[in-house]
Short mmCIF file of C-alpha atoms in Angstrom, two decimals:
data_model
loop_
_atom_site.label_atom_id
_atom_site.label_comp_id
_atom_site.label_asym_id
_atom_site.label_seq_id
_atom_site.Cartn_x
_atom_site.Cartn_y
_atom_site.Cartn_z
CA MET A 1 0.01 0.01 -0.20
CA ILE A 2 2.52 2.29 0.69
CA GLN A 3 6.51 1.78 0.06
CA LEU A 4 9.82 3.42 0.66
CA GLU A 5 12.95 2.66 -1.92
CA ARG A 6 16.18 3.37 -1.25
CA ILE A 7 15.00 6.69 1.23
CA GLU A 8 17.78 8.89 2.56
CA GLN A 9 16.56 12.30 4.11
CA SER A 10 19.66 14.79 5.42
CA TYR A 11 19.53 18.34 6.90
CA GLY A 12 22.60 20.19 5.92
CA GLU A 13 25.47 17.89 6.49
CA MET A 14 23.54 15.69 8.50
CA THR A 15 21.88 12.48 7.41
CA VAL A 16 19.01 11.11 9.11
CA LEU A 17 17.99 8.59 7.35
CA HIS A 18 20.59 6.09 5.42
CA ASP A 19 19.14 3.61 2.88
CA ILE A 20 15.55 3.08 4.32
CA ASN A 21 13.55 -0.02 2.40
CA LEU A 22 10.21 -0.41 3.46
CA GLN A 23 6.67 -1.68 2.63
CA ALA A 24 3.58 -1.70 4.82
CA GLU A 25 0.31 -3.68 3.60
CA ALA A 26 -3.31 -3.08 3.70
CA GLY A 27 -4.60 -4.92 7.21
CA GLU A 28 -1.71 -3.94 8.85
CA LEU A 29 -1.13 -2.87 12.57
CA ILE A 30 2.60 -2.18 12.74
CA ALA A 31 4.88 -0.45 15.20
CA LEU A 32 7.91 1.97 14.78
CA VAL A 33 10.45 1.63 17.29
CA GLY A 34 13.53 3.00 18.57
CA PRO A 35 15.25 5.32 20.92
CA SER A 36 15.41 9.22 20.48
CA GLY A 37 16.60 10.72 17.97
CA SER A 38 16.82 7.59 15.98
CA GLY A 39 14.40 9.14 13.18
CA LYS A 40 11.47 7.80 14.06
CA SER A 41 9.80 10.93 13.28
CA THR A 42 11.20 11.77 10.00
CA LEU A 43 9.88 8.70 8.99
CA LEU A 44 6.40 8.96 9.87
CA GLN A 45 6.26 12.19 7.97
CA LEU A 46 7.95 10.92 5.01
CA LEU A 47 5.38 8.01 5.28
CA GLY A 48 2.94 11.17 5.81
CA LEU A 49 3.86 12.77 2.42
CA LEU A 50 4.76 15.74 5.05
CA GLN A 51 8.27 15.85 3.86
CA THR A 52 10.20 15.06 0.63
CA PRO A 53 13.21 12.78 0.82
CA THR A 54 16.82 13.87 -0.24
CA LYS A 55 17.18 10.75 -2.11
CA GLY A 56 14.86 7.55 -2.88
CA ALA A 57 11.36 7.25 -3.91
CA VAL A 58 7.93 6.95 -2.23
CA TYR A 59 4.97 4.93 -3.29
CA PHE A 60 1.32 5.00 -2.38
CA ASP A 61 -0.70 2.36 -4.02
CA ASP A 62 2.23 1.75 -7.08
CA THR A 63 1.95 5.81 -7.55
CA CYS A 64 5.56 7.66 -6.74
CA VAL A 65 4.01 10.12 -4.82
CA SER A 66 7.77 11.75 -4.28
CA GLU A 67 7.84 14.25 -6.81
CA ALA A 68 4.01 15.27 -6.83
CA SER A 69 3.16 18.97 -6.67
CA GLY A 70 2.19 20.40 -3.27
CA GLU A 71 -1.44 20.27 -3.61
CA GLU A 72 -1.50 16.84 -4.85
CA ARG A 73 0.06 15.69 -1.82
CA ARG A 74 -1.91 18.23 0.55
CA ARG A 75 -4.84 16.66 -1.46
CA LEU A 76 -3.49 13.16 -1.12
CA ARG A 77 -3.04 13.61 2.54
CA LEU A 78 -6.44 14.71 3.22
CA GLU A 79 -8.27 12.07 1.53
CA GLU A 80 -6.02 9.13 2.12
CA VAL A 81 -3.96 9.62 5.22
CA GLY A 82 -5.18 10.14 8.81
CA PHE A 83 -2.73 11.32 11.65
CA ILE A 84 -2.96 10.62 15.14
CA PHE A 85 -1.08 12.32 17.80
CA GLN A 86 0.71 12.03 21.80
CA GLU A 87 -2.29 14.89 22.51
CA SER A 88 -5.74 14.69 21.25
CA HIS A 89 -5.30 18.31 19.64
CA LEU A 90 -9.10 18.59 19.72
CA VAL A 91 -10.23 22.20 19.47
CA PRO A 92 -12.10 23.34 22.43
CA PHE A 93 -14.98 24.79 21.87
CA LEU A 94 -16.71 22.21 19.47
CA THR A 95 -18.52 18.57 20.13
CA ALA A 96 -17.00 15.45 19.70
CA GLN A 97 -19.30 15.42 16.74
CA GLU A 98 -18.09 18.26 15.42
CA GLN A 99 -14.79 17.81 15.40
CA LEU A 100 -15.41 14.97 13.08
CA GLU A 101 -17.64 16.91 10.59
CA LEU A 102 -14.86 19.82 10.89
CA VAL A 103 -12.56 17.53 9.08
CA ALA A 104 -15.06 15.67 6.96
CA LYS A 105 -16.34 19.35 5.46
CA GLU A 106 -12.92 19.99 4.95
CA ALA A 107 -12.14 17.17 2.29
CA GLY A 108 -15.87 17.76 1.03
CA ARG A 109 -16.98 14.55 2.09
CA THR A 110 -20.49 13.80 3.95
CA VAL A 111 -20.08 11.15 6.71
CA ASP A 112 -22.30 10.12 9.32
CA THR A 113 -20.07 11.33 11.94
CA VAL A 114 -22.48 9.69 15.01
CA ALA A 115 -21.81 5.97 13.40
CA ALA A 116 -18.08 7.04 12.96
CA LEU A 117 -17.99 7.95 17.25
CA ALA A 118 -20.09 4.83 17.72
CA MET A 119 -17.14 2.60 15.89
CA PHE A 120 -15.81 3.66 19.25
CA GLY A 121 -18.13 3.16 21.30
CA LEU A 122 -18.74 7.30 21.60
CA GLU A 123 -21.80 8.04 20.89
CA HIS A 124 -22.91 9.01 23.76
CA ARG A 125 -20.50 11.94 23.97
CA LYS A 126 -21.17 13.33 20.77
CA ASP A 127 -22.26 16.82 22.57
CA HIS A 128 -19.44 16.59 25.04
CA LEU A 129 -17.00 19.57 24.61
CA PRO A 130 -13.35 18.42 25.18
CA HIS A 131 -13.00 19.40 28.64
CA ALA A 132 -16.18 17.43 29.76
CA LEU A 133 -14.25 14.06 28.66
CA SER A 134 -11.61 11.72 30.17
CA GLY A 135 -8.04 11.74 28.95
CA GLY A 136 -9.25 8.39 27.36
CA GLU A 137 -11.84 9.61 25.78
CA ARG A 138 -10.40 12.43 24.20
CA GLN A 139 -7.85 10.02 22.48
CA ARG A 140 -10.23 8.14 21.25
CA ILE A 141 -11.86 10.81 19.47
CA ALA A 142 -8.62 12.05 18.25
CA ILE A 143 -9.10 8.42 16.63
CA ALA A 144 -12.41 8.50 15.21
CA ARG A 145 -11.20 12.15 13.64
CA ALA A 146 -8.72 10.60 12.12
CA PHE A 147 -10.73 7.92 10.41
CA VAL A 148 -14.09 10.00 9.66
CA ASN A 149 -12.66 10.28 5.88
CA ASP A 150 -12.02 6.47 5.44
CA PRO A 151 -8.38 6.97 4.83
CA GLN A 152 -5.94 4.05 3.82
CA LEU A 153 -3.20 5.16 5.58
CA VAL A 154 -3.26 6.39 9.41
CA LEU A 155 0.05 7.04 11.16
CA ALA A 156 0.02 7.59 14.67
CA ASP A 157 3.01 9.43 16.83
CA GLU A 158 2.80 7.81 20.27
CA PRO A 159 -1.07 7.92 20.57
CA THR A 160 -0.70 5.87 23.90
CA ALA A 161 2.12 7.89 26.23
CA SER A 162 -0.57 10.37 27.50
CA LEU A 163 -2.51 7.49 29.09
CA ASP A 164 -2.68 4.75 31.50
CA TYR A 165 -1.93 1.16 30.55
CA ALA A 166 -5.24 0.23 30.61
CA ASN A 167 -6.65 2.56 27.92
CA GLY A 168 -3.39 2.64 26.21
CA ARG A 169 -4.25 -1.27 25.97
CA ARG A 170 -7.36 -0.19 24.70
CA VAL A 171 -6.36 2.62 22.12
CA MET A 172 -4.20 -0.26 20.31
CA GLU A 173 -6.94 -2.73 20.56
CA LEU A 174 -8.71 -0.14 18.33
CA LEU A 175 -6.63 0.23 15.92
CA GLN A 176 -5.41 -2.99 15.39
CA ARG A 177 -9.50 -4.22 15.12
CA GLN A 178 -9.29 -0.83 12.57
CA ALA A 179 -6.46 -2.13 10.54
CA HIS A 180 -7.74 -5.93 10.68
CA GLU A 181 -11.78 -5.35 9.93
CA SER A 182 -11.60 -2.18 7.51
CA ASN A 183 -8.33 -3.15 5.75
CA LYS A 184 -6.34 0.11 7.01
CA THR A 185 -2.78 0.20 6.72
CA ILE A 186 -1.78 1.63 10.47
CA ILE A 187 1.93 2.39 11.62
CA VAL A 188 2.45 3.53 15.17
CA ILE A 189 5.58 5.00 16.88
CA THR A 190 5.65 3.59 20.30
CA HIS A 191 8.07 3.73 23.33
CA ASP A 192 6.05 0.91 25.34
CA GLU A 193 7.20 -2.62 24.26
CA ARG A 194 4.62 -4.11 26.72
CA MET A 195 2.27 -2.91 23.81
CA LEU A 196 3.92 -5.01 20.72
CA ASP A 197 2.36 -8.22 20.93
CA VAL A 198 -0.81 -6.01 19.46
CA CYS A 199 0.78 -5.26 16.25
CA ASP A 200 1.79 -7.37 13.20
CA ARG A 201 4.90 -6.21 12.52
CA ILE A 202 7.60 -4.32 14.03
CA TRP A 203 10.23 -1.96 12.83
CA ARG A 204 12.85 -1.27 14.88
CA ILE A 205 14.88 1.81 13.80
CA GLU A 206 18.61 3.31 14.67
CA ASP A 207 20.92 5.34 13.93
CA GLY A 208 18.74 6.08 10.91
CA LYS A 209 18.75 2.53 9.62
CA ILE A 210 15.66 0.03 10.12
CA HIS A 211 15.00 -3.53 10.87
CA THR A 212 12.19 -5.39 10.54
CA ALA A 213 10.20 -8.30 12.27
#
């Protein structure tokens, strides 16, 4: 579904990623792990089409997108890529349902946002503002928001870091179910080794080089 071929990413004289070759298929939940400064976030930005590589090629559904225009990449991100972050980053004055409606409107799609919330057990919270929700609920709404446009690829940067183990585990199991049942490709940066058994594969990165399992 997404493939990196001989990727190198440099900033000035500093090379962050070295000769990265990866392929992720639909229906997989993949963990991306490694120490701080190893290149995880840079790799996630390349996968999410937020950066272009210094060398190499990025393929999305067999189409090379490395040299696509900025507008083409923006449109592809909006329609086919979902992002989940360590903090939920919900708009404080929008209800749970309105958070999803905002994203759907931006993409020009008509979405049953209540049904989208129900997929994550949150339909009863649709009229609540973020301050009235628990940390776990806010993160699940952020996940629902990432999936509202039915993206092929979802990228999550430490989505369980601000949660306790029970809520973090629930989030990872939600992501696993979405990958398997909806045939999505989901890639998650995590430092929590206790979550790795939920994942189908593990990519380990160190000093800008990748090892897969």
